[in-house]
Amino acid sequence: MKLPEKVIICEVGPRDGLQNEEKVLSVDEKVELINAITEAGYKVIEVGSFMSPKAVPQMANTDEVFKKINKKEGVEYRALVANLKGVERAIACGCKKVKLNVSASRKHNLANLNMTPEESVSKFKECVDLAISNGLGISGSISMPFGSPWEHKIPVEDVKKIVEAYLSVGIREISLSDASGMAVPNQVYNLCTDLKEKYPEVKWILHFHNTRGAGNANVLAGMQAGITWFDSSFGGLGGCPFVPGATGNVISEDLIHMLEEMGIETGINLDKAIEIARRVQDIVGHSLPGYILRAGKSCELIK
Ligand code: ZN
């Protein structure tokens, strides 16, 4: 089987996971978690988002969190933004990497914003310019390129139009986000192979939700297509506000465990990742769907 020697796992739990919780975590609780994630060896951490506090109250304290976390050299601390205001907040609190997002669903985008996805992306140009002129990195995410609750499958040509819109505003790092949990492995392999070949200048990140149980299978398909950057969430915490029944991302500690057993390097201390997921359960006050949390590591079975 053709596999990479190492992969980068981006912990998105502090944003994608916690934004779906009823409980709003305090700045100190978030700082504790993010510092632990740094110490576990993650190289990319999605700390929060700079959205309207009314729309996403769980992320209202992201600015304070950024100021208080211990930032380790070589670790990317990323935040989700939706507009210029978000980039301004990122600059003000010392965030060095922002991520934009657009829906690949034409129906979803037209209903919400009265624009096509490409028109939405073209409006991101001012965000890109402001970020770059202030020394921030910027990436773009395409939500639901593998399928959406509005049109089931999304035509590959539509995804390519969005990629080209991102390229035309100067974004070269693109994340494919299966927020609806509809992706299946052969589709992931085919789309990633096609996109990698057509746009070799792009750095691709895959962001899967485990809504229908295909998360790790989709990661495997992505690796076989040559992708080496994947998002995951501690304990599998999360959901998606506009997707019925959505669950969280691919489960961080389960993914690290699987990759370790496959001989693929992540640079992350698995025991620490498991500890973090346990701590998140304590803080949010309910159990998380992680498999390793229940079953333990397979190496522990050997007496
Ligand atoms: Zn997500």
Coordinates of C-alpha atoms and ligand atoms in Angstrom, one line a residue:
M1 CA 0.0 0.0 0.0
K2 CA 1.4 3.4 -1.0
L3 CA 1.4 5.6 2.1
P4 CA 3.3 8.7 3.4
E5 CA 6.0 8.4 6.0
K6 CA 4.6 11.2 8.0
V7 CA 1.5 13.4 8.2
I8 CA 0.5 16.6 9.9
I9 CA -2.6 16.5 12.1
C10 CA -4.2 19.8 12.8
E11 CA -6.2 19.8 16.1
V12 CA -9.4 21.7 15.4
G13 CA -11.3 20.7 18.6
P14 CA -10.9 24.2 20.3
R15 CA -12.8 25.7 17.3
D16 CA -14.9 23.1 15.5
G17 CA -15.5 21.0 18.6
L18 CA -16.2 23.6 21.2
Q19 CA -18.3 25.9 18.9
N20 CA -21.0 23.2 19.0
E21 CA -21.2 22.9 22.8
E22 CA -23.8 24.5 24.9
K23 CA -21.3 25.3 27.6
V24 CA -19.1 28.3 26.8
L25 CA -15.6 27.5 28.1
S26 CA -13.7 30.2 30.0
V27 CA -10.5 31.8 28.6
D28 CA -8.5 29.8 31.2
E29 CA -10.1 26.5 30.3
K30 CA -9.4 27.0 26.7
V31 CA -5.8 28.2 27.4
E32 CA -5.2 25.1 29.5
L33 CA -6.4 22.8 26.6
I34 CA -4.5 24.7 23.9
N35 CA -1.3 24.7 26.0
A36 CA -1.7 20.9 26.5
I37 CA -2.3 20.4 22.7
T38 CA 1.0 22.3 22.0
E39 CA 2.8 20.2 24.6
A40 CA 1.5 17.0 23.0
G41 CA 3.4 17.9 19.8
Y42 CA 0.7 19.2 17.4
K43 CA 2.2 21.5 14.8
V44 CA -1.2 23.1 13.8
I45 CA -3.9 24.1 16.2
E46 CA -7.2 25.8 15.3
V47 CA -7.6 28.0 18.4
G48 CA -11.0 29.6 17.7
S49 CA -12.8 31.9 15.3
F50 CA -13.4 35.7 15.0
M51 CA -17.1 35.6 14.1
S52 CA -19.9 37.7 15.5
P53 CA -20.2 36.9 19.2
K54 CA -23.9 36.9 18.8
A55 CA -23.8 34.3 16.1
V56 CA -21.1 32.1 17.8
P57 CA -21.0 33.0 21.5
Q58 CA -18.7 30.0 22.2
M59 CA -15.9 31.7 20.3
A60 CA -16.5 35.3 21.6
N61 CA -13.3 35.0 23.8
T62 CA -10.9 33.9 21.1
D63 CA -9.1 37.2 21.2
E64 CA -8.3 36.8 24.9
V65 CA -7.4 33.1 24.4
F66 CA -4.8 34.1 21.7
K67 CA -3.2 36.6 24.0
K68 CA -2.8 34.1 26.9
I69 CA -1.7 30.8 25.2
N70 CA 1.9 29.8 25.3
K71 CA 2.9 30.0 21.6
K72 CA 5.6 27.6 20.7
E73 CA 8.0 28.3 17.9
G74 CA 7.2 26.3 14.8
V75 CA 3.5 25.7 15.8
E76 CA 0.8 27.3 13.7
Y77 CA -2.1 28.8 15.7
R78 CA -4.9 29.3 13.3
A79 CA -8.4 30.9 13.5
L80 CA -11.4 30.9 11.3
V81 CA -12.6 34.3 9.9
A82 CA -15.5 35.3 7.8
N83 CA -14.7 38.9 6.8
L84 CA -12.4 41.9 7.2
K85 CA -13.5 42.5 10.8
G86 CA -12.2 39.0 11.6
V87 CA -8.8 39.6 10.1
E88 CA -8.6 42.9 12.0
R89 CA -9.3 41.1 15.3
A90 CA -6.7 38.4 14.4
I91 CA -4.1 41.1 13.8
A92 CA -4.9 42.9 17.1
C93 CA -4.5 39.8 19.3
G94 CA -1.4 38.3 17.7
C95 CA -3.0 35.5 15.6
K96 CA -0.7 34.8 12.6
K97 CA -2.8 32.5 10.5
V98 CA -6.4 32.9 9.4
K99 CA -8.8 30.6 7.4
L100 CA -11.7 31.7 5.3
N101 CA -14.6 29.4 4.3
V102 CA -17.1 29.1 1.5
S103 CA -19.8 26.5 0.9
A104 CA -19.4 24.4 -2.2
S105 CA -23.2 24.1 -2.4
R106 CA -24.6 26.7 -4.8
K107 CA -28.0 26.4 -3.3
H108 CA -26.7 26.9 0.2
N109 CA -24.6 29.9 -0.8
L110 CA -27.4 31.5 -2.9
A111 CA -30.0 31.0 -0.1
N112 CA -27.7 32.4 2.6
L113 CA -25.7 35.1 0.8
N114 CA -27.4 35.6 -2.5
M115 CA -24.1 34.9 -4.3
T116 CA -22.4 32.0 -6.0
P117 CA -19.5 30.5 -4.1
E118 CA -17.1 32.1 -6.6
E119 CA -18.6 35.5 -5.9
S120 CA -18.2 34.9 -2.2
V121 CA -14.5 34.0 -2.7
S122 CA -13.9 37.1 -4.9
K123 CA -15.0 39.2 -2.0
F124 CA -12.3 37.7 0.2
K125 CA -9.7 39.6 -1.7
E126 CA -9.7 42.5 0.8
C127 CA -9.2 39.9 3.6
V128 CA -6.2 38.4 1.8
D129 CA -4.6 41.8 1.1
L130 CA -5.0 42.9 4.7
A131 CA -3.7 39.6 6.1
I132 CA -0.7 39.5 3.8
S133 CA 0.2 43.1 4.4
N134 CA 0.3 42.4 8.1
G135 CA 2.4 39.3 7.8
L136 CA -0.4 36.8 8.5
G137 CA -0.8 33.5 6.6
I138 CA -4.2 32.9 5.0
S139 CA -5.9 29.8 3.8
G140 CA -9.3 29.0 2.3
S141 CA -11.7 26.2 3.1
I142 CA -14.3 24.7 0.8
S143 CA -17.2 23.3 2.8
M144 CA -19.1 20.2 1.5
P145 CA -17.2 19.6 -1.8
F146 CA -18.1 15.9 -1.5
G147 CA -21.8 16.4 -1.0
S148 CA -24.3 18.7 0.7
P149 CA -27.8 18.3 2.2
W150 CA -29.0 20.6 -0.6
E151 CA -27.8 18.8 -3.7
H152 CA -26.3 15.5 -2.6
K153 CA -23.3 15.2 -4.9
I154 CA -21.4 18.4 -5.9
P155 CA -20.1 18.4 -9.5
V156 CA -16.2 18.3 -9.6
E157 CA -16.3 21.2 -12.1
D158 CA -18.0 23.3 -9.4
V159 CA -15.3 22.5 -6.9
K160 CA -12.7 23.5 -9.5
K161 CA -14.3 26.9 -10.0
I162 CA -14.0 27.6 -6.3
V163 CA -10.4 26.5 -6.3
E164 CA -9.7 28.9 -9.1
A165 CA -11.5 31.7 -7.3
Y166 CA -9.3 31.1 -4.3
L167 CA -6.2 31.1 -6.5
S168 CA -7.2 34.3 -8.2
V169 CA -7.4 36.1 -4.8
G170 CA -3.9 34.8 -3.8
I171 CA -4.8 31.8 -1.6
R172 CA -2.6 28.7 -2.1
E173 CA -3.6 26.6 0.9
I174 CA -7.0 25.0 0.5
S175 CA -8.9 22.8 2.9
L176 CA -11.7 20.4 1.7
S177 CA -14.2 20.2 4.5
D178 CA -16.7 17.4 4.6
A179 CA -18.9 19.2 7.1
S180 CA -21.9 17.2 6.0
G181 CA -20.2 13.9 6.5
M182 CA -21.1 12.6 3.1
A183 CA -17.7 11.8 1.6
V184 CA -16.8 8.2 0.8
P185 CA -13.3 6.9 0.2
N186 CA -13.2 6.3 -3.6
Q187 CA -14.7 9.8 -4.1
V188 CA -12.0 11.3 -1.8
Y189 CA -9.3 9.5 -3.7
N190 CA -10.6 10.5 -7.1
L191 CA -11.3 14.2 -6.3
C192 CA -7.9 14.6 -4.5
T193 CA -6.0 12.9 -7.2
D194 CA -7.7 15.1 -9.8
L195 CA -7.2 18.4 -7.9
K196 CA -3.6 17.6 -6.9
E197 CA -2.7 17.0 -10.6
K198 CA -4.6 20.0 -11.9
Y199 CA -3.4 22.5 -9.2
P200 CA 0.1 21.3 -8.1
E201 CA 0.8 24.7 -6.5
V202 CA -1.9 24.2 -3.8
K203 CA -1.3 22.8 -0.4
W204 CA -4.3 20.6 0.4
I205 CA -5.8 19.9 3.8
L206 CA -8.6 17.4 4.4
H207 CA -11.2 18.0 7.0
F208 CA -13.6 15.1 7.6
H209 CA -16.5 14.8 9.9
N210 CA -17.3 11.3 11.1
T211 CA -21.0 11.7 10.8
R212 CA -21.6 8.4 8.9
G213 CA -18.5 6.6 10.3
A214 CA -16.3 7.0 7.2
G215 CA -13.9 9.5 8.7
N216 CA -10.7 7.4 9.0
A217 CA -11.4 5.5 5.8
N218 CA -11.5 8.9 4.0
V219 CA -8.2 9.9 5.6
L220 CA -6.7 6.7 4.3
A221 CA -8.1 7.5 0.8
G222 CA -6.6 11.0 1.1
M223 CA -3.2 9.6 2.0
Q224 CA -3.3 7.3 -0.9
A225 CA -3.9 10.3 -3.1
G226 CA -0.8 11.9 -1.6
I227 CA -2.4 14.3 0.9
T228 CA -0.5 14.6 4.2
W229 CA -2.4 17.3 6.1
F230 CA -5.6 16.3 8.1
D231 CA -7.8 18.0 10.6
S232 CA -9.2 16.2 13.6
S233 CA -10.9 16.9 16.9
F234 CA -10.1 15.7 20.5
G235 CA -12.5 12.9 21.4
G236 CA -14.4 13.5 18.2
L237 CA -16.2 16.5 19.8
G238 CA -18.3 18.6 17.4
G239 CA -21.1 18.9 14.9
C240 CA -22.3 21.3 12.3
P241 CA -25.1 23.8 12.9
F242 CA -26.7 23.5 9.4
V243 CA -26.3 19.8 8.8
P244 CA -28.9 17.6 10.5
G245 CA -27.4 14.9 12.7
A246 CA -23.8 16.0 12.1
T247 CA -21.2 14.7 14.5
G248 CA -17.7 15.9 15.2
N249 CA -14.5 15.6 13.2
V250 CA -12.3 12.6 12.8
I251 CA -11.2 11.7 16.3
S252 CA -7.7 12.9 17.0
E253 CA -6.5 10.2 19.4
D254 CA -8.1 7.4 17.3
L255 CA -6.4 8.8 14.1
I256 CA -3.0 9.1 15.8
H257 CA -3.3 5.6 17.2
M258 CA -4.2 4.2 13.7
L259 CA -1.4 6.1 12.0
E260 CA 1.1 5.0 14.7
E261 CA 0.1 1.3 14.3
M262 CA 0.5 1.8 10.5
G263 CA 4.1 3.1 11.0
I264 CA 3.2 6.7 9.9
E265 CA 4.8 9.4 11.9
T266 CA 2.6 12.2 13.4
G267 CA 5.1 13.8 15.9
I268 CA 2.3 13.7 18.5
N269 CA 2.4 12.0 21.9
L270 CA -0.6 9.6 21.8
D271 CA -0.8 9.3 25.6
K272 CA -1.0 13.1 25.9
A273 CA -3.6 13.3 23.2
I274 CA -5.7 10.7 25.1
E275 CA -5.3 12.7 28.3
I276 CA -6.5 15.8 26.5
A277 CA -9.7 14.1 25.3
R278 CA -10.4 12.9 28.9
R279 CA -9.9 16.4 30.2
V280 CA -12.3 17.7 27.5
Q281 CA -14.9 15.2 28.7
D282 CA -14.5 16.6 32.3
I283 CA -14.7 20.2 31.1
V284 CA -17.8 19.9 28.8
G285 CA -19.5 17.5 31.2
H286 CA -20.4 14.6 28.9
S287 CA -18.7 11.7 27.3
L288 CA -17.1 11.9 23.8
P289 CA -17.5 9.3 21.0
G290 CA -13.7 8.4 20.8
Y291 CA -13.0 4.7 20.4
I292 CA -9.6 4.7 22.1
L293 CA -11.2 6.5 25.1
R294 CA -13.3 3.4 25.5
A295 CA -11.1 0.5 24.2
G296 CA -7.6 1.8 25.1
K297 CA -4.5 1.4 22.8
S298 CA -4.1 -1.9 21.1
C299 CA -0.5 -2.3 22.4
E300 CA -2.0 -2.3 26.0
L301 CA -3.6 -5.7 25.3
I302 CA -0.3 -7.4 25.2
K303 CA 0.4 -8.8 28.6
Ligands
ZN1 ZN -15.8 21.0 10.5

